[in-house]
Short mmCIF file of N, CA, C and O in Angstrom, two decimals:
data_model
loop_
_atom_site.label_atom_id
_atom_site.label_comp_id
_atom_site.label_asym_id
_atom_site.label_seq_id
_atom_site.Cartn_x
_atom_site.Cartn_y
_atom_site.Cartn_z
N UNK K 1 58.51 -4.72 94.43
CA UNK K 1 57.46 -5.83 94.49
C UNK K 1 56.65 -5.57 95.80
O UNK K 1 57.07 -5.04 96.70
N UNK K 2 55.50 -6.15 95.69
CA UNK K 2 54.59 -6.06 96.85
C UNK K 2 53.89 -7.47 96.78
O UNK K 2 53.53 -8.00 95.70
N UNK K 3 53.52 -8.08 97.82
CA UNK K 3 52.81 -9.34 97.91
C UNK K 3 51.63 -9.25 98.93
O UNK K 3 51.65 -8.55 99.97
N UNK K 4 50.66 -10.21 98.70
CA UNK K 4 49.47 -10.32 99.61
C UNK K 4 49.25 -11.78 99.75
O UNK K 4 49.37 -12.51 98.69
N UNK K 5 49.08 -12.21 101.02
CA UNK K 5 48.88 -13.63 101.27
C UNK K 5 47.44 -13.87 101.52
O UNK K 5 46.91 -13.13 102.41
N UNK K 6 46.79 -14.87 100.86
CA UNK K 6 45.38 -15.07 101.00
C UNK K 6 45.19 -16.51 101.39
O UNK K 6 45.75 -17.52 100.78
N UNK K 7 44.45 -16.87 102.41
CA UNK K 7 44.03 -18.17 102.80
C UNK K 7 42.77 -18.50 102.05
O UNK K 7 41.80 -17.84 102.11
N UNK K 8 42.80 -19.70 101.34
CA UNK K 8 41.60 -20.07 100.56
C UNK K 8 40.87 -21.07 101.31
O UNK K 8 41.26 -22.27 101.33
N UNK K 9 39.82 -20.67 101.89
CA UNK K 9 39.13 -21.47 102.92
C UNK K 9 38.58 -22.76 102.36
O UNK K 9 38.50 -23.87 102.96
N UNK K 10 38.14 -22.70 101.04
CA UNK K 10 37.61 -23.95 100.45
C UNK K 10 38.69 -24.97 100.10
O UNK K 10 38.39 -26.16 99.72
N UNK K 11 39.97 -24.65 100.30
CA UNK K 11 41.08 -25.55 99.96
C UNK K 11 41.96 -25.86 101.22
O UNK K 11 43.03 -26.25 101.04
N UNK K 12 41.38 -25.63 102.44
CA UNK K 12 42.03 -25.89 103.63
C UNK K 12 42.44 -27.44 103.75
O UNK K 12 41.78 -28.25 103.34
N UNK K 13 43.76 -27.59 104.00
CA UNK K 13 44.36 -28.94 104.18
C UNK K 13 44.91 -29.42 102.77
O UNK K 13 45.43 -30.56 102.76
N UNK K 14 44.85 -28.64 101.71
CA UNK K 14 45.39 -29.12 100.40
C UNK K 14 46.76 -28.27 100.19
O UNK K 14 47.17 -27.49 100.89
N UNK K 15 47.34 -28.73 99.02
CA UNK K 15 48.59 -28.02 98.64
C UNK K 15 48.27 -26.64 97.89
O UNK K 15 49.19 -25.96 97.43
N UNK K 16 47.08 -26.25 97.99
CA UNK K 16 46.65 -25.00 97.40
C UNK K 16 45.85 -24.21 98.44
O UNK K 16 45.00 -23.23 98.08
N UNK K 17 46.13 -24.35 99.79
CA UNK K 17 45.43 -23.55 100.76
C UNK K 17 45.73 -22.14 100.89
O UNK K 17 44.93 -21.25 101.20
N UNK K 18 47.09 -21.78 100.56
CA UNK K 18 47.54 -20.45 100.56
C UNK K 18 47.84 -20.00 99.11
O UNK K 18 48.47 -20.80 98.33
N UNK K 19 47.45 -18.81 98.85
CA UNK K 19 47.74 -18.19 97.57
C UNK K 19 48.49 -16.90 97.84
O UNK K 19 47.93 -16.04 98.58
N UNK K 20 49.62 -16.72 97.22
CA UNK K 20 50.43 -15.53 97.36
C UNK K 20 50.39 -14.73 96.03
O UNK K 20 50.79 -15.28 95.08
N UNK K 21 49.76 -13.54 96.05
CA UNK K 21 49.81 -12.75 94.84
C UNK K 21 50.90 -11.73 94.97
O UNK K 21 51.17 -11.18 96.07
N UNK K 22 51.74 -11.52 93.92
CA UNK K 22 52.78 -10.65 93.92
C UNK K 22 52.70 -9.70 92.63
O UNK K 22 52.42 -10.16 91.57
N UNK K 23 52.96 -8.40 92.86
CA UNK K 23 53.00 -7.44 91.78
C UNK K 23 54.34 -6.79 91.75
O UNK K 23 54.92 -6.72 92.77
N UNK K 24 54.62 -6.43 90.51
CA UNK K 24 55.97 -5.74 90.37
C UNK K 24 56.45 -5.57 88.96
O UNK K 24 55.65 -5.89 88.09
N UNK K 25 57.57 -5.11 88.82
CA UNK K 25 58.15 -4.79 87.56
C UNK K 25 58.35 -6.15 86.76
O UNK K 25 58.85 -7.12 87.38
N UNK K 26 57.89 -6.29 85.57
CA UNK K 26 58.01 -7.55 84.75
C UNK K 26 59.44 -8.01 84.74
O UNK K 26 59.69 -9.27 84.77
N UNK K 27 60.47 -7.15 84.60
CA UNK K 27 61.77 -7.55 84.45
C UNK K 27 62.27 -8.30 85.77
O UNK K 27 63.20 -9.08 85.71
N UNK K 28 61.57 -8.09 86.88
CA UNK K 28 61.87 -8.74 88.08
C UNK K 28 61.18 -10.03 88.29
O UNK K 28 61.70 -10.93 88.88
N UNK K 29 59.99 -10.14 87.83
CA UNK K 29 59.07 -11.18 88.07
C UNK K 29 58.92 -12.22 86.96
O UNK K 29 58.88 -13.41 87.22
N UNK K 30 59.05 -11.74 85.72
CA UNK K 30 58.81 -12.69 84.56
C UNK K 30 59.62 -13.97 84.52
O UNK K 30 59.25 -14.97 84.29
N UNK K 31 60.90 -13.62 84.88
CA UNK K 31 61.84 -14.89 84.85
C UNK K 31 61.50 -15.93 85.96
O UNK K 31 62.01 -17.11 85.85
N UNK K 32 60.83 -15.62 86.94
CA UNK K 32 60.31 -16.50 87.94
C UNK K 32 59.11 -17.21 87.68
O UNK K 32 58.68 -18.18 88.39
N UNK K 33 58.35 -16.82 86.54
CA UNK K 33 57.05 -17.47 86.23
C UNK K 33 57.28 -18.62 85.35
O UNK K 33 58.02 -18.61 84.54
N UNK K 34 56.46 -19.73 85.64
CA UNK K 34 56.58 -20.92 84.92
C UNK K 34 55.27 -21.17 84.08
O UNK K 34 55.34 -21.92 83.15
N UNK K 35 54.20 -20.54 84.39
CA UNK K 35 52.99 -20.72 83.74
C UNK K 35 52.30 -19.31 83.36
O UNK K 35 52.49 -18.44 84.11
N UNK K 36 51.49 -19.29 82.36
CA UNK K 36 50.72 -18.20 81.97
C UNK K 36 49.24 -18.43 81.97
O UNK K 36 48.86 -19.55 81.50
N UNK K 37 48.41 -17.52 82.38
CA UNK K 37 46.96 -17.79 82.29
C UNK K 37 46.57 -17.05 80.97
O UNK K 37 46.78 -15.84 80.75
N UNK K 38 45.94 -17.82 79.97
CA UNK K 38 45.57 -17.13 78.75
C UNK K 38 44.34 -16.45 78.77
O UNK K 38 43.55 -16.44 79.74
N UNK K 39 43.92 -15.86 77.72
CA UNK K 39 42.74 -14.94 77.68
C UNK K 39 41.48 -15.85 77.90
O UNK K 39 40.48 -15.23 78.34
N UNK K 40 41.50 -17.11 77.64
CA UNK K 40 40.25 -17.93 77.87
C UNK K 40 40.35 -18.61 79.19
O UNK K 40 39.40 -19.42 79.59
N UNK K 41 41.36 -18.27 80.00
CA UNK K 41 41.37 -18.79 81.38
C UNK K 41 42.13 -20.04 81.55
O UNK K 41 42.40 -20.50 82.78
N UNK K 42 42.68 -20.65 80.45
CA UNK K 42 43.47 -21.91 80.62
C UNK K 42 44.85 -21.55 81.06
O UNK K 42 45.36 -20.38 80.81
N UNK K 43 45.55 -22.41 81.63
CA UNK K 43 46.93 -22.18 82.16
C UNK K 43 47.93 -23.03 81.22
O UNK K 43 47.73 -24.18 81.09
N UNK K 44 48.92 -22.36 80.75
CA UNK K 44 49.92 -22.98 79.91
C UNK K 44 51.35 -22.74 80.29
O UNK K 44 51.54 -21.76 81.05
N UNK K 45 52.22 -23.60 80.05
CA UNK K 45 53.56 -23.56 80.29
C UNK K 45 54.08 -22.27 79.55
O UNK K 45 53.78 -22.06 78.36
N UNK K 46 55.08 -21.46 80.26
CA UNK K 46 55.53 -20.28 79.55
C UNK K 46 56.33 -20.46 78.33
O UNK K 46 56.56 -19.65 77.56
N UNK K 47 56.80 -21.78 78.18
CA UNK K 47 57.71 -22.12 77.04
C UNK K 47 56.95 -22.81 75.96
O UNK K 47 57.37 -23.18 74.95
N UNK K 48 55.54 -22.82 76.02
CA UNK K 48 54.54 -23.36 75.03
C UNK K 48 54.78 -22.35 73.75
O UNK K 48 54.63 -21.20 73.91
N UNK K 49 54.87 -22.96 72.67
CA UNK K 49 54.95 -22.21 71.47
C UNK K 49 53.47 -21.85 70.92
O UNK K 49 52.66 -22.69 70.97
N UNK K 50 53.36 -20.60 70.56
CA UNK K 50 52.05 -20.11 70.12
C UNK K 50 52.24 -19.04 68.88
O UNK K 50 53.34 -18.52 68.78
N UNK K 51 51.24 -18.93 68.17
CA UNK K 51 51.25 -17.92 67.03
C UNK K 51 51.30 -16.48 67.63
O UNK K 51 50.58 -16.31 68.58
N UNK K 52 52.10 -15.59 67.06
CA UNK K 52 52.20 -14.25 67.62
C UNK K 52 50.96 -13.42 67.04
O UNK K 52 50.72 -13.45 65.74
N UNK K 53 50.21 -12.76 67.90
CA UNK K 53 49.06 -12.06 67.50
C UNK K 53 49.54 -10.80 66.63
O UNK K 53 50.66 -10.32 66.64
N UNK K 54 48.56 -10.38 65.75
CA UNK K 54 48.98 -9.31 64.81
C UNK K 54 49.51 -7.99 65.53
O UNK K 54 50.38 -7.51 65.00
N UNK K 55 49.00 -7.61 66.68
CA UNK K 55 49.48 -6.50 67.31
C UNK K 55 50.92 -6.56 67.84
O UNK K 55 51.48 -5.42 68.09
N UNK K 56 51.47 -7.72 67.89
CA UNK K 56 52.79 -7.88 68.35
C UNK K 56 53.84 -8.32 67.19
O UNK K 56 54.99 -8.53 67.58
N UNK K 57 53.39 -8.33 66.00
CA UNK K 57 54.33 -8.57 64.83
C UNK K 57 55.15 -7.44 64.71
O UNK K 57 54.71 -6.24 64.69
N UNK K 58 56.46 -7.63 64.53
CA UNK K 58 57.47 -6.62 64.29
C UNK K 58 58.26 -6.93 63.07
O UNK K 58 58.47 -8.10 62.73
N UNK K 59 58.78 -5.75 62.45
CA UNK K 59 59.79 -5.92 61.26
C UNK K 59 59.18 -6.75 60.16
O UNK K 59 58.01 -6.60 59.74
N UNK K 60 59.92 -7.80 59.66
CA UNK K 60 59.55 -8.55 58.59
C UNK K 60 58.82 -9.83 58.99
O UNK K 60 58.68 -10.80 58.18
N UNK K 61 58.38 -10.06 60.24
CA UNK K 61 57.62 -11.24 60.57
C UNK K 61 56.33 -11.29 59.91
O UNK K 61 55.85 -10.18 59.51
N UNK K 62 55.90 -12.48 59.76
CA UNK K 62 54.58 -12.70 58.93
C UNK K 62 53.60 -13.11 59.96
O UNK K 62 53.65 -14.10 60.72
N UNK K 63 52.40 -12.36 60.00
CA UNK K 63 51.25 -12.67 60.74
C UNK K 63 50.71 -13.98 60.41
O UNK K 63 50.67 -14.29 59.16
N UNK K 64 50.40 -14.92 61.39
CA UNK K 64 49.88 -16.20 61.11
C UNK K 64 50.96 -17.21 61.00
O UNK K 64 50.65 -18.43 60.99
N UNK K 65 52.18 -16.80 60.82
CA UNK K 65 53.28 -17.78 60.71
C UNK K 65 54.30 -17.60 61.70
O UNK K 65 55.12 -18.55 62.11
N UNK K 66 54.44 -16.54 62.37
CA UNK K 66 55.49 -16.23 63.35
C UNK K 66 55.02 -16.85 64.63
O UNK K 66 53.93 -16.65 65.16
N UNK K 67 55.98 -17.58 65.20
CA UNK K 67 55.77 -18.36 66.55
C UNK K 67 56.66 -17.75 67.55
O UNK K 67 57.74 -17.16 67.42
N UNK K 68 56.16 -17.89 68.79
CA UNK K 68 57.00 -17.44 69.96
C UNK K 68 56.42 -18.11 71.25
O UNK K 68 55.39 -18.79 71.09
N UNK K 69 57.12 -18.13 72.33
CA UNK K 69 56.55 -18.70 73.62
C UNK K 69 55.71 -17.71 74.32
O UNK K 69 55.72 -16.47 73.89
N UNK K 70 54.89 -18.22 75.21
CA UNK K 70 54.15 -17.26 76.02
C UNK K 70 55.09 -16.22 76.76
O UNK K 70 54.65 -15.02 76.87
N UNK K 71 56.16 -16.68 77.18
CA UNK K 71 57.21 -15.73 77.81
C UNK K 71 57.57 -14.71 76.78
O UNK K 71 57.69 -13.62 77.08
N UNK K 72 57.82 -15.05 75.53
CA UNK K 72 58.14 -14.22 74.48
C UNK K 72 57.01 -13.26 74.12
O UNK K 72 57.24 -12.03 73.93
N UNK K 73 55.78 -13.65 74.26
CA UNK K 73 54.59 -12.85 73.98
C UNK K 73 54.54 -11.68 75.08
O UNK K 73 54.27 -10.59 74.81
N UNK K 74 54.76 -12.12 76.37
CA UNK K 74 54.88 -11.14 77.45
C UNK K 74 55.88 -10.12 77.19
O UNK K 74 55.65 -8.85 77.29
N UNK K 75 57.06 -10.53 76.76
CA UNK K 75 58.23 -9.63 76.53
C UNK K 75 57.84 -8.68 75.41
O UNK K 75 58.16 -7.51 75.43
N UNK K 76 57.18 -9.26 74.29
CA UNK K 76 56.79 -8.38 73.21
C UNK K 76 55.77 -7.32 73.61
O UNK K 76 55.90 -6.21 73.26
N UNK K 77 54.90 -7.74 74.53
CA UNK K 77 53.81 -6.81 74.95
C UNK K 77 54.44 -5.70 75.85
O UNK K 77 54.04 -4.67 75.67
N UNK K 78 55.36 -6.07 76.71
CA UNK K 78 55.99 -5.09 77.53
C UNK K 78 56.77 -4.11 76.68
O UNK K 78 56.70 -2.88 76.91
N UNK K 79 57.53 -4.62 75.72
CA UNK K 79 58.26 -3.74 74.76
C UNK K 79 57.36 -2.85 73.96
O UNK K 79 57.56 -1.66 73.83
N UNK K 80 56.17 -3.39 73.54
CA UNK K 80 55.21 -2.53 72.82
C UNK K 80 54.69 -1.46 73.70
O UNK K 80 54.60 -0.32 73.25
N UNK K 81 54.28 -1.76 74.89
CA UNK K 81 53.84 -0.69 75.83
C UNK K 81 54.86 0.31 76.11
O UNK K 81 54.60 1.55 76.21
N UNK K 82 56.15 -0.13 76.40
CA UNK K 82 57.24 0.79 76.70
C UNK K 82 57.55 1.72 75.58
O UNK K 82 57.82 2.92 75.75
N UNK K 83 57.38 1.22 74.33
CA UNK K 83 57.56 2.06 73.17
C UNK K 83 56.58 3.26 73.07
O UNK K 83 56.77 4.23 72.37
N UNK K 84 55.44 3.11 73.81
CA UNK K 84 54.41 4.04 73.85
C UNK K 84 54.41 4.83 75.09
O UNK K 84 53.53 5.57 75.50
N UNK K 85 55.47 4.70 75.82
CA UNK K 85 55.79 5.38 77.15
C UNK K 85 54.90 4.95 78.26
O UNK K 85 54.69 5.66 79.20
N UNK K 86 54.29 3.75 78.08
CA UNK K 86 53.44 3.17 79.22
C UNK K 86 54.43 2.48 80.23
O UNK K 86 55.35 1.79 79.72
N UNK K 87 54.08 2.41 81.40
CA UNK K 87 54.68 1.64 82.44
C UNK K 87 53.92 0.39 82.60
O UNK K 87 52.65 0.36 82.48
N UNK K 88 54.58 -0.71 82.80
CA UNK K 88 53.93 -2.04 82.95
C UNK K 88 54.10 -2.59 84.28
O UNK K 88 55.11 -2.22 84.99
N UNK K 89 53.14 -3.38 84.70
CA UNK K 89 53.24 -4.13 86.03
C UNK K 89 52.72 -5.42 85.74
O UNK K 89 51.87 -5.72 84.98
N UNK K 90 53.44 -6.41 86.43
CA UNK K 90 53.07 -7.82 86.23
C UNK K 90 52.45 -8.30 87.60
O UNK K 90 52.94 -7.94 88.72
N UNK K 91 51.42 -9.08 87.54
CA UNK K 91 50.73 -9.63 88.79
C UNK K 91 50.77 -11.19 88.58
O UNK K 91 50.31 -11.62 87.52
N UNK K 92 51.35 -11.82 89.48
CA UNK K 92 51.41 -13.28 89.44
C UNK K 92 51.02 -13.86 90.78
O UNK K 92 50.85 -13.19 91.74
N UNK K 93 50.80 -15.14 90.80
CA UNK K 93 50.47 -15.90 92.08
C UNK K 93 51.08 -17.22 92.19
O UNK K 93 51.53 -17.76 91.15
N UNK K 94 51.13 -17.61 93.36
CA UNK K 94 51.68 -18.97 93.63
C UNK K 94 50.82 -19.60 94.81
O UNK K 94 50.47 -19.05 95.78
N UNK K 95 50.39 -20.85 94.48
CA UNK K 95 49.54 -21.68 95.49
C UNK K 95 50.57 -22.52 96.29
O UNK K 95 51.50 -23.04 95.78
N UNK K 96 50.15 -22.72 97.54
CA UNK K 96 51.09 -23.62 98.37
C UNK K 96 50.22 -24.15 99.56
O UNK K 96 49.20 -23.57 99.95
N UNK K 97 50.81 -25.10 100.23
CA UNK K 97 50.17 -25.54 101.47
C UNK K 97 50.48 -24.63 102.68
O UNK K 97 51.45 -23.84 102.56
N UNK K 98 49.72 -24.83 103.68
CA UNK K 98 49.95 -24.03 104.95
C UNK K 98 51.44 -24.38 105.42
O UNK K 98 52.14 -23.52 105.96
N UNK K 99 51.78 -25.56 105.33
CA UNK K 99 53.15 -26.07 105.89
C UNK K 99 54.20 -25.36 104.98
O UNK K 99 55.21 -24.91 105.57
N UNK K 100 54.17 -25.25 103.70
CA UNK K 100 55.07 -24.64 102.91
C UNK K 100 55.15 -23.13 103.25
O UNK K 100 56.29 -22.54 103.36
N UNK K 101 53.99 -22.50 103.41
CA UNK K 101 53.97 -21.09 103.82
C UNK K 101 54.56 -20.76 105.10
O UNK K 101 55.41 -19.91 105.22
N UNK K 102 54.26 -21.62 106.06
CA UNK K 102 54.91 -21.41 107.41
C UNK K 102 56.32 -21.59 107.31
O UNK K 102 57.11 -20.83 107.99
N UNK K 103 56.92 -22.52 106.64
CA UNK K 103 58.29 -22.72 106.43
C UNK K 103 58.93 -21.38 105.81
O UNK K 103 59.98 -20.97 106.27
N UNK K 104 58.40 -20.94 104.70
CA UNK K 104 58.82 -19.79 104.09
C UNK K 104 58.80 -18.59 105.08
O UNK K 104 59.73 -17.82 105.10
N UNK K 105 57.75 -18.46 105.82
CA UNK K 105 57.59 -17.24 106.70
C UNK K 105 58.62 -17.29 107.79
O UNK K 105 59.32 -16.30 108.02
N UNK K 106 58.98 -18.52 108.32
CA UNK K 106 60.00 -18.53 109.35
C UNK K 106 61.31 -18.34 108.73
O UNK K 106 62.25 -17.73 109.35
N UNK K 107 61.62 -18.72 107.46
CA UNK K 107 62.87 -18.62 106.80
C UNK K 107 63.11 -17.06 106.51
O UNK K 107 64.23 -16.60 106.65
N UNK K 108 62.17 -16.32 106.07
CA UNK K 108 62.27 -14.96 105.71
C UNK K 108 61.80 -13.83 106.47
O UNK K 108 61.98 -12.65 106.17
N UNK K 109 61.06 -14.17 107.45
CA UNK K 109 60.36 -13.11 108.33
C UNK K 109 61.30 -12.27 109.07
O UNK K 109 62.02 -12.33 109.87
#
């Protein structure tokens, strides 16, 4: 894993002043994610049920009827890429206040 900390100047003094971006192996990060950003930019809970896209249908599943969670769609995508010998990387972020960040920094630095 690798992380970058960014101070968001337009949000100084709020609970979203600091954004931490982390990249790494999906099997290490996916379980820690609680929300997914969809293709249209909306943010959804990872446990929200959605229809499985045609590209991710497997076996006897029926396109248009098969449901899964966003977490499940990520896992399906990762498995699909792995079956084609592609390596995958997950990029995620977390927003927090400067106070929260300072506390984490002191605890883990």
